[in-house]
């Protein structure tokens, strides 16, 4: 979402709806590693994703070097993925991977 907001406003000169500007600012200022993802945060993510400017940017994503190429899959499956008893499917693993330029170690 952060990347899309940046590309939408900086590269495409698209303006988010007024209420989504505040939501996007909140999301941009979050410390993602330490954030607590409650219902309000997920609602903000969904609202910003559904903004016409973000959707237009997403439709033109081939023009930008996005890290997450399948943000649409993540948003469409957000309720399932954020469930307390969530178990990743093979499809989740394929769609939610990020491009890397080297070895990245992730601890669980």
Tab-separated table of N, CA, C and O in Angstrom:
chain	number	residue	atom	x	y	z
A	1	UNK	N	0.834	-1.189	0.000
A	1	UNK	CA	0.000	0.000	0.000
A	1	UNK	C	0.877	1.249	0.000
A	1	UNK	O	0.607	2.191	-0.728
A	2	UNK	N	1.930	1.233	0.819
A	2	UNK	CA	2.811	2.402	0.875
A	2	UNK	C	3.390	2.725	-0.497
A	2	UNK	O	3.432	3.880	-0.916
A	3	UNK	N	3.854	1.695	-1.183
A	3	UNK	CA	4.426	1.905	-2.514
A	3	UNK	C	3.391	2.479	-3.474
A	3	UNK	O	3.671	3.411	-4.221
A	4	UNK	N	2.200	1.921	-3.452
A	4	UNK	CA	1.151	2.374	-4.369
A	4	UNK	C	0.753	3.816	-4.104
A	4	UNK	O	0.529	4.581	-5.039
A	5	UNK	N	0.673	4.193	-2.840
A	5	UNK	CA	0.338	5.577	-2.502
A	5	UNK	C	1.406	6.513	-3.064
A	5	UNK	O	1.092	7.538	-3.671
A	6	UNK	N	2.663	6.134	-2.888
A	6	UNK	CA	3.753	6.959	-3.411
A	6	UNK	C	3.717	7.080	-4.926
A	6	UNK	O	3.833	8.183	-5.467
A	7	UNK	N	3.565	5.963	-5.615
A	7	UNK	CA	3.525	5.999	-7.077
A	7	UNK	C	2.290	6.730	-7.588
A	7	UNK	O	2.365	7.453	-8.584
A	8	UNK	N	1.163	6.549	-6.918
A	8	UNK	CA	-0.070	7.212	-7.353
A	8	UNK	C	0.085	8.724	-7.284
A	8	UNK	O	-0.257	9.441	-8.235
A	9	UNK	N	0.614	9.220	-6.163
A	9	UNK	CA	0.712	10.669	-6.005
A	9	UNK	C	1.920	11.259	-6.723
A	9	UNK	O	1.805	12.293	-7.379
A	10	UNK	N	3.074	10.600	-6.641
A	10	UNK	CA	4.297	11.177	-7.213
A	10	UNK	C	4.420	10.959	-8.716
A	10	UNK	O	4.723	11.896	-9.455
A	11	UNK	N	4.196	9.755	-9.179
A	11	UNK	CA	4.420	9.437	-10.590
A	11	UNK	C	3.202	9.689	-11.466
A	11	UNK	O	3.330	10.202	-12.576
A	12	UNK	N	2.037	9.305	-10.988
A	12	UNK	CA	0.828	9.447	-11.807
A	12	UNK	C	0.055	10.738	-11.526
A	12	UNK	O	-0.902	11.050	-12.220
A	13	UNK	N	0.453	11.441	-10.483
A	13	UNK	CA	-0.213	12.698	-10.091
A	13	UNK	C	-1.705	12.489	-9.820
A	13	UNK	O	-2.539	13.316	-10.169
A	14	UNK	N	-2.015	11.344	-9.218
A	14	UNK	CA	-3.394	11.044	-8.844
A	14	UNK	C	-3.611	11.426	-7.382
A	14	UNK	O	-2.710	11.278	-6.563
A	15	UNK	N	-4.793	11.907	-7.070
A	15	UNK	CA	-5.096	12.310	-5.701
A	15	UNK	C	-6.033	11.311	-5.041
A	15	UNK	O	-7.062	10.961	-5.618
A	16	UNK	N	-5.662	10.892	-3.846
A	16	UNK	CA	-6.535	10.027	-3.072
A	16	UNK	C	-7.717	10.846	-2.566
A	16	UNK	O	-7.629	12.080	-2.436
A	17	UNK	N	-8.816	10.153	-2.277
A	17	UNK	CA	-9.958	10.822	-1.661
A	17	UNK	C	-9.520	11.369	-0.309
A	17	UNK	O	-8.637	10.802	0.350
A	18	UNK	N	-10.113	12.469	0.120
A	18	UNK	CA	-9.675	13.186	1.315
A	18	UNK	C	-9.551	12.273	2.536
A	18	UNK	O	-8.537	12.283	3.222
A	19	UNK	N	-10.567	11.462	2.801
A	19	UNK	CA	-10.522	10.602	3.988
A	19	UNK	C	-9.424	9.536	3.873
A	19	UNK	O	-8.854	9.108	4.871
A	20	UNK	N	-9.090	9.154	2.652
A	20	UNK	CA	-8.043	8.152	2.461
A	20	UNK	C	-6.638	8.739	2.556
A	20	UNK	O	-5.680	8.008	2.805
A	21	UNK	N	-6.508	10.038	2.378
A	21	UNK	CA	-5.207	10.681	2.582
A	21	UNK	C	-4.781	10.501	4.038
A	21	UNK	O	-3.642	10.140	4.328
A	22	UNK	N	-5.707	10.712	4.959
A	22	UNK	CA	-5.410	10.535	6.384
A	22	UNK	C	-5.098	9.077	6.699
A	22	UNK	O	-4.168	8.777	7.451
A	23	UNK	N	-5.866	8.176	6.122
A	23	UNK	CA	-5.618	6.748	6.347
A	23	UNK	C	-4.254	6.338	5.807
A	23	UNK	O	-3.510	5.597	6.447
A	24	UNK	N	-3.922	6.813	4.617
A	24	UNK	CA	-2.632	6.478	4.016
A	24	UNK	C	-1.483	7.062	4.833
A	24	UNK	O	-0.455	6.401	5.027
A	25	UNK	N	-1.655	8.268	5.333
A	25	UNK	CA	-0.619	8.884	6.164
A	25	UNK	C	-0.398	8.047	7.428
A	25	UNK	O	0.739	7.789	7.824
A	26	UNK	N	-1.483	7.592	8.038
A	26	UNK	CA	-1.385	6.735	9.219
A	26	UNK	C	-0.605	5.457	8.892
A	26	UNK	O	0.305	5.061	9.625
A	27	UNK	N	-0.942	4.810	7.784
A	27	UNK	CA	-0.269	3.571	7.393
A	27	UNK	C	1.202	3.814	7.072
A	27	UNK	O	2.060	2.994	7.406
A	28	UNK	N	1.509	4.930	6.431
A	28	UNK	CA	2.896	5.247	6.097
A	28	UNK	C	3.747	5.498	7.329
A	28	UNK	O	4.946	5.247	7.327
A	29	UNK	N	3.129	6.007	8.390
A	29	UNK	CA	3.864	6.315	9.609
A	29	UNK	C	3.979	5.129	10.558
A	29	UNK	O	4.695	5.198	11.549
A	30	UNK	N	3.293	4.032	10.248
A	30	UNK	CA	3.356	2.851	11.102
A	30	UNK	C	4.744	2.223	11.066
A	30	UNK	O	5.361	2.141	10.005
A	31	UNK	N	5.199	1.757	12.195
A	31	UNK	CA	6.403	0.927	12.257
A	31	UNK	C	5.918	-0.497	12.025
A	31	UNK	O	5.386	-1.141	12.926
A	32	UNK	N	6.081	-0.979	10.815
A	32	UNK	CA	5.484	-2.254	10.420
A	32	UNK	C	5.957	-3.432	11.262
A	32	UNK	O	5.199	-4.359	11.512
A	33	UNK	N	7.183	-3.388	11.708
A	33	UNK	CA	7.720	-4.519	12.480
A	33	UNK	C	7.090	-4.616	13.865
A	33	UNK	O	6.903	-5.709	14.393
A	34	UNK	N	6.760	-3.480	14.454
A	34	UNK	CA	6.239	-3.472	15.821
A	34	UNK	C	4.748	-3.165	15.902
A	34	UNK	O	4.199	-3.062	16.992
A	35	UNK	N	4.109	-3.001	14.765
A	35	UNK	CA	2.705	-2.582	14.753
A	35	UNK	C	1.777	-3.692	15.237
A	35	UNK	O	2.043	-4.874	15.048
A	36	UNK	N	0.706	-3.253	15.863
A	36	UNK	CA	-0.358	-4.180	16.236
A	36	UNK	C	-1.456	-4.021	15.184
A	36	UNK	O	-2.006	-2.939	15.004
A	37	UNK	N	-1.738	-5.105	14.506
A	37	UNK	CA	-2.695	-5.061	13.407
A	37	UNK	C	-4.073	-5.442	13.924
A	37	UNK	O	-4.432	-6.597	13.973
A	38	UNK	N	-4.850	-4.418	14.272
A	38	UNK	CA	-6.199	-4.661	14.766
A	38	UNK	C	-7.201	-4.395	13.645
A	38	UNK	O	-6.822	-4.082	12.514
A	39	UNK	N	-8.482	-4.525	13.960
A	39	UNK	CA	-9.525	-4.336	12.948
A	39	UNK	C	-9.448	-2.961	12.290
A	39	UNK	O	-9.682	-2.824	11.087
A	40	UNK	N	-9.119	-1.933	13.085
A	40	UNK	CA	-9.053	-0.574	12.539
A	40	UNK	C	-7.951	-0.446	11.486
A	40	UNK	O	-8.134	0.208	10.460
A	41	UNK	N	-6.818	-1.074	11.718
A	41	UNK	CA	-5.721	-1.023	10.752
A	41	UNK	C	-6.111	-1.743	9.471
A	41	UNK	O	-5.892	-1.232	8.367
A	42	UNK	N	-6.711	-2.922	9.612
A	42	UNK	CA	-7.129	-3.659	8.418
A	42	UNK	C	-8.192	-2.897	7.637
A	42	UNK	O	-8.211	-2.922	6.405
A	43	UNK	N	-9.076	-2.198	8.332
A	43	UNK	CA	-10.091	-1.394	7.648
A	43	UNK	C	-9.441	-0.243	6.893
A	43	UNK	O	-9.825	0.063	5.766
A	44	UNK	N	-8.436	0.386	7.492
A	44	UNK	CA	-7.720	1.470	6.793
A	44	UNK	C	-7.044	0.942	5.535
A	44	UNK	O	-7.070	1.584	4.492
A	45	UNK	N	-6.406	-0.214	5.653
A	45	UNK	CA	-5.742	-0.819	4.492
A	45	UNK	C	-6.757	-1.059	3.376
A	45	UNK	O	-6.516	-0.707	2.213
A	46	UNK	N	-7.898	-1.623	3.723
A	46	UNK	CA	-8.938	-1.918	2.732
A	46	UNK	C	-9.475	-0.637	2.102
A	46	UNK	O	-9.669	-0.568	0.883
A	47	UNK	N	-9.719	0.379	2.922
A	47	UNK	CA	-10.243	1.643	2.394
A	47	UNK	C	-9.262	2.291	1.424
A	47	UNK	O	-9.662	2.771	0.362
A	48	UNK	N	-7.988	2.314	1.794
A	48	UNK	CA	-6.990	2.913	0.906
A	48	UNK	C	-6.871	2.088	-0.381
A	48	UNK	O	-6.800	2.644	-1.483
A	49	UNK	N	-6.871	0.778	-0.263
A	49	UNK	CA	-6.799	-0.095	-1.447
A	49	UNK	C	-7.946	0.186	-2.406
A	49	UNK	O	-7.766	0.187	-3.621
A	50	UNK	N	-9.134	0.429	-1.886
A	50	UNK	CA	-10.317	0.645	-2.727
A	50	UNK	C	-10.419	2.058	-3.287
A	50	UNK	O	-11.325	2.348	-4.073
A	51	UNK	N	-9.516	2.941	-2.916
A	51	UNK	CA	-9.527	4.304	-3.422
A	51	UNK	C	-9.300	4.282	-4.941
A	51	UNK	O	-8.448	3.540	-5.443
A	52	UNK	N	-10.064	5.072	-5.697
A	52	UNK	CA	-9.909	5.080	-7.158
A	52	UNK	C	-8.480	5.386	-7.629
A	52	UNK	O	-8.022	4.803	-8.620
A	53	UNK	N	-7.769	6.257	-6.929
A	53	UNK	CA	-6.395	6.581	-7.332
A	53	UNK	C	-5.484	5.365	-7.165
A	53	UNK	O	-4.629	5.089	-8.018
A	54	UNK	N	-5.660	4.614	-6.085
A	54	UNK	CA	-4.839	3.428	-5.847
A	54	UNK	C	-5.189	2.345	-6.865
A	54	UNK	O	-4.301	1.656	-7.380
A	55	UNK	N	-6.460	2.197	-7.170
A	55	UNK	CA	-6.861	1.208	-8.165
A	55	UNK	C	-6.306	1.555	-9.549
A	55	UNK	O	-5.853	0.679	-10.277
A	56	UNK	N	-6.297	2.835	-9.898
A	56	UNK	CA	-5.715	3.248	-11.176
A	56	UNK	C	-4.217	2.970	-11.188
A	56	UNK	O	-3.672	2.479	-12.180
A	57	UNK	N	-3.561	3.268	-10.096
A	57	UNK	CA	-2.130	2.980	-9.987
A	57	UNK	C	-1.887	1.476	-10.108
A	57	UNK	O	-0.958	1.046	-10.793
A	58	UNK	N	-2.736	0.674	-9.475
A	58	UNK	CA	-2.584	-0.780	-9.553
A	58	UNK	C	-2.735	-1.267	-10.994
A	58	UNK	O	-2.003	-2.141	-11.446
A	59	UNK	N	-3.676	-0.683	-11.720
A	59	UNK	CA	-3.874	-1.079	-13.121
A	59	UNK	C	-2.678	-0.700	-13.992
A	59	UNK	O	-2.468	-1.301	-15.052
A	60	UNK	N	-1.884	0.264	-13.520
A	60	UNK	CA	-0.689	0.676	-14.258
A	60	UNK	C	0.596	0.186	-13.580
A	60	UNK	O	1.676	0.710	-13.820
A	61	UNK	N	0.476	-0.842	-12.759
A	61	UNK	CA	1.613	-1.328	-11.960
A	61	UNK	C	2.802	-1.783	-12.802
A	61	UNK	O	3.925	-1.804	-12.311
A	62	UNK	N	2.568	-2.132	-14.045
A	62	UNK	CA	3.670	-2.539	-14.910
A	62	UNK	C	4.686	-1.414	-15.118
A	62	UNK	O	5.813	-1.664	-15.518
A	63	UNK	N	4.317	-0.200	-14.791
A	63	UNK	CA	5.195	0.957	-14.956
A	63	UNK	C	6.117	1.197	-13.769
A	63	UNK	O	7.004	2.044	-13.840
A	64	UNK	N	5.903	0.453	-12.665
A	64	UNK	CA	6.617	0.742	-11.431
A	64	UNK	C	7.322	-0.496	-10.884
A	64	UNK	O	6.831	-1.609	-11.034
A	65	UNK	N	8.437	-0.303	-10.199
A	65	UNK	CA	9.166	-1.435	-9.604
A	65	UNK	C	8.590	-1.810	-8.231
A	65	UNK	O	9.195	-1.558	-7.198
A	66	UNK	N	7.424	-2.403	-8.214
A	66	UNK	CA	6.781	-2.772	-6.953
A	66	UNK	C	7.417	-4.015	-6.351
A	66	UNK	O	7.747	-4.962	-7.064
A	67	UNK	N	7.575	-4.023	-5.042
A	67	UNK	CA	8.078	-5.200	-4.344
A	67	UNK	C	7.002	-6.284	-4.281
A	67	UNK	O	7.280	-7.444	-4.500
A	68	UNK	N	5.805	-5.917	-3.924
A	68	UNK	CA	4.701	-6.876	-3.820
A	68	UNK	C	3.911	-6.859	-5.125
A	68	UNK	O	3.163	-5.931	-5.381
A	69	UNK	N	4.080	-7.880	-5.924
A	69	UNK	CA	3.412	-7.954	-7.215
A	69	UNK	C	1.991	-8.506	-7.123
A	69	UNK	O	1.257	-8.480	-8.098
A	70	UNK	N	1.625	-9.022	-5.971
A	70	UNK	CA	0.306	-9.643	-5.830
A	70	UNK	C	-0.462	-9.053	-4.654
A	70	UNK	O	-1.115	-9.762	-3.903
A	71	UNK	N	-0.397	-7.750	-4.530
A	71	UNK	CA	-1.119	-7.065	-3.457
A	71	UNK	C	-2.608	-7.349	-3.551
A	71	UNK	O	-3.284	-7.491	-2.531
A	72	UNK	N	-3.128	-7.452	-4.751
A	72	UNK	CA	-4.559	-7.731	-4.920
A	72	UNK	C	-4.931	-9.059	-4.277
A	72	UNK	O	-5.970	-9.177	-3.615
A	73	UNK	N	-4.089	-10.068	-4.423
A	73	UNK	CA	-4.349	-11.375	-3.797
A	73	UNK	C	-4.374	-11.238	-2.281
A	73	UNK	O	-5.259	-11.776	-1.610
A	74	UNK	N	-3.422	-10.504	-1.741
A	74	UNK	CA	-3.363	-10.308	-0.296
A	74	UNK	C	-4.612	-9.606	0.219
A	74	UNK	O	-5.235	-10.063	1.184
A	75	UNK	N	-5.012	-8.534	-0.423
A	75	UNK	CA	-6.187	-7.777	0.021
A	75	UNK	C	-7.457	-8.618	-0.115
A	75	UNK	O	-8.295	-8.634	0.785
A	76	UNK	N	-7.602	-9.325	-1.218
A	76	UNK	CA	-8.789	-10.160	-1.427
A	76	UNK	C	-8.893	-11.277	-0.396
A	76	UNK	O	-9.988	-11.740	-0.080
A	77	UNK	N	-7.773	-11.721	0.141
A	77	UNK	CA	-7.755	-12.817	1.114
A	77	UNK	C	-7.422	-12.351	2.524
A	77	UNK	O	-7.105	-13.167	3.394
A	78	UNK	N	-7.517	-11.065	2.763
A	78	UNK	CA	-7.112	-10.495	4.039
A	78	UNK	C	-7.863	-11.085	5.227
A	78	UNK	O	-7.251	-11.408	6.253
A	79	UNK	N	-9.162	-11.253	5.110
A	79	UNK	CA	-9.929	-11.812	6.235
A	79	UNK	C	-9.473	-13.221	6.580
A	79	UNK	O	-9.335	-13.573	7.749
A	80	UNK	N	-9.199	-14.013	5.572
A	80	UNK	CA	-8.736	-15.387	5.816
A	80	UNK	C	-7.323	-15.391	6.383
A	80	UNK	O	-7.023	-16.098	7.352
A	81	UNK	N	-6.471	-14.561	5.833
A	81	UNK	CA	-5.076	-14.532	6.242
A	81	UNK	C	-4.908	-14.001	7.669
A	81	UNK	O	-4.058	-14.469	8.410
A	82	UNK	N	-5.725	-13.070	8.062
A	82	UNK	CA	-5.588	-12.501	9.407
A	82	UNK	C	-6.316	-13.298	10.482
A	82	UNK	O	-6.275	-12.961	11.648
A	83	UNK	N	-6.937	-14.366	10.092
A	83	UNK	CA	-7.628	-15.237	11.037
A	83	UNK	C	-6.626	-15.844	12.024
A	83	UNK	O	-5.516	-16.221	11.635
A	84	UNK	N	-6.994	-15.963	13.298
A	84	UNK	CA	-6.081	-16.537	14.305
A	84	UNK	C	-5.644	-17.967	13.990
A	84	UNK	O	-4.541	-18.368	14.352
A	85	UNK	N	-6.471	-18.726	13.286
A	85	UNK	CA	-6.118	-20.111	12.966
A	85	UNK	C	-5.629	-20.258	11.517
A	85	UNK	O	-5.676	-21.332	10.936
A	86	UNK	N	-5.096	-19.177	10.968
A	86	UNK	CA	-4.604	-19.165	9.586
A	86	UNK	C	-3.435	-20.126	9.396
A	86	UNK	O	-2.485	-20.150	10.173
A	87	UNK	N	-3.538	-20.909	8.356
A	87	UNK	CA	-2.442	-21.763	7.910
A	87	UNK	C	-2.228	-21.449	6.432
A	87	UNK	O	-3.157	-21.566	5.633
A	88	UNK	N	-1.010	-21.044	6.058
A	88	UNK	CA	-0.762	-20.688	4.654
A	88	UNK	C	-1.001	-21.866	3.712
A	88	UNK	O	-0.630	-22.995	4.010
A	89	UNK	N	-1.625	-21.573	2.600
A	89	UNK	CA	-1.796	-22.568	1.547
A	89	UNK	C	-0.592	-22.472	0.611
A	89	UNK	O	0.193	-21.517	0.675
A	90	UNK	N	-0.446	-23.440	-0.274
A	90	UNK	CA	0.628	-23.379	-1.270
A	90	UNK	C	0.459	-22.138	-2.139
A	90	UNK	O	1.436	-21.477	-2.497
A	91	UNK	N	-0.784	-21.829	-2.465
A	91	UNK	CA	-1.071	-20.650	-3.281
A	91	UNK	C	-0.636	-19.370	-2.555
A	91	UNK	O	-0.059	-18.473	-3.163
A	92	UNK	N	-0.880	-19.312	-1.242
A	92	UNK	CA	-0.440	-18.153	-0.458
A	92	UNK	C	1.067	-17.973	-0.569
A	92	UNK	O	1.563	-16.862	-0.767
A	93	UNK	N	1.785	-19.056	-0.416
A	93	UNK	CA	3.253	-18.998	-0.462
A	93	UNK	C	3.750	-18.491	-1.811
A	93	UNK	O	4.721	-17.732	-1.882
A	94	UNK	N	3.097	-18.883	-2.868
A	94	UNK	CA	3.501	-18.444	-4.200
A	94	UNK	C	3.174	-16.961	-4.395
A	94	UNK	O	4.013	-16.180	-4.840
A	95	UNK	N	1.966	-16.565	-4.036
A	95	UNK	CA	1.544	-15.194	-4.278
A	95	UNK	C	2.138	-14.173	-3.326
A	95	UNK	O	2.270	-13.003	-3.678
A	96	UNK	N	2.474	-14.564	-2.139
A	96	UNK	CA	2.919	-13.588	-1.150
A	96	UNK	C	4.425	-13.465	-1.033
A	96	UNK	O	4.935	-12.748	-0.192
A	97	UNK	N	5.151	-14.132	-1.901
A	97	UNK	CA	6.603	-13.987	-1.865
A	97	UNK	C	6.989	-12.606	-2.380
A	97	UNK	O	6.266	-11.982	-3.152
A	98	UNK	N	8.139	-12.133	-1.915
A	98	UNK	CA	8.663	-10.866	-2.399
A	98	UNK	C	9.940	-11.113	-3.173
A	98	UNK	O	10.721	-11.996	-2.821
A	99	UNK	N	10.145	-10.327	-4.181
A	99	UNK	CA	11.383	-10.385	-4.935
A	99	UNK	C	12.535	-9.946	-4.051
A	99	UNK	O	12.414	-9.012	-3.277
A	100	UNK	N	13.640	-10.640	-4.162
A	100	UNK	CA	14.826	-10.247	-3.411
A	100	UNK	C	16.017	-10.203	-4.357
A	100	UNK	O	15.991	-10.794	-5.439
A	101	UNK	N	17.044	-9.510	-3.911
A	101	UNK	CA	18.256	-9.456	-4.705
A	101	UNK	C	19.384	-10.246	-4.033
A	101	UNK	O	20.513	-10.194	-4.474
A	102	UNK	N	19.051	-10.929	-2.983
A	102	UNK	CA	20.054	-11.718	-2.268
A	102	UNK	C	19.363	-12.667	-1.305
A	102	UNK	O	18.168	-12.874	-1.356
A	103	UNK	N	20.130	-13.192	-0.388
A	103	UNK	CA	19.571	-14.108	0.598
A	103	UNK	C	19.000	-13.311	1.750
A	103	UNK	O	19.651	-12.405	2.285
A	104	UNK	N	17.776	-13.625	2.100
A	104	UNK	CA	17.117	-12.962	3.212
A	104	UNK	C	16.670	-14.025	4.179
A	104	UNK	O	15.992	-14.982	3.799
A	105	UNK	N	17.038	-13.878	5.428
A	105	UNK	CA	16.655	-14.846	6.451
A	105	UNK	C	15.501	-14.276	7.267
A	105	UNK	O	15.573	-13.138	7.726
A	106	UNK	N	14.448	-15.053	7.420
A	106	UNK	CA	13.297	-14.653	8.201
A	106	UNK	C	13.122	-15.650	9.333
A	106	UNK	O	13.063	-16.855	9.100
A	107	UNK	N	13.046	-15.155	10.550
A	107	UNK	CA	12.861	-16.017	11.719
A	107	UNK	C	11.405	-16.019	12.142
A	107	UNK	O	10.753	-14.969	12.105
A	108	UNK	N	10.903	-17.171	12.520
A	108	UNK	CA	9.526	-17.290	12.992
A	108	UNK	C	9.522	-17.721	14.427
A	108	UNK	O	10.332	-18.457	14.883
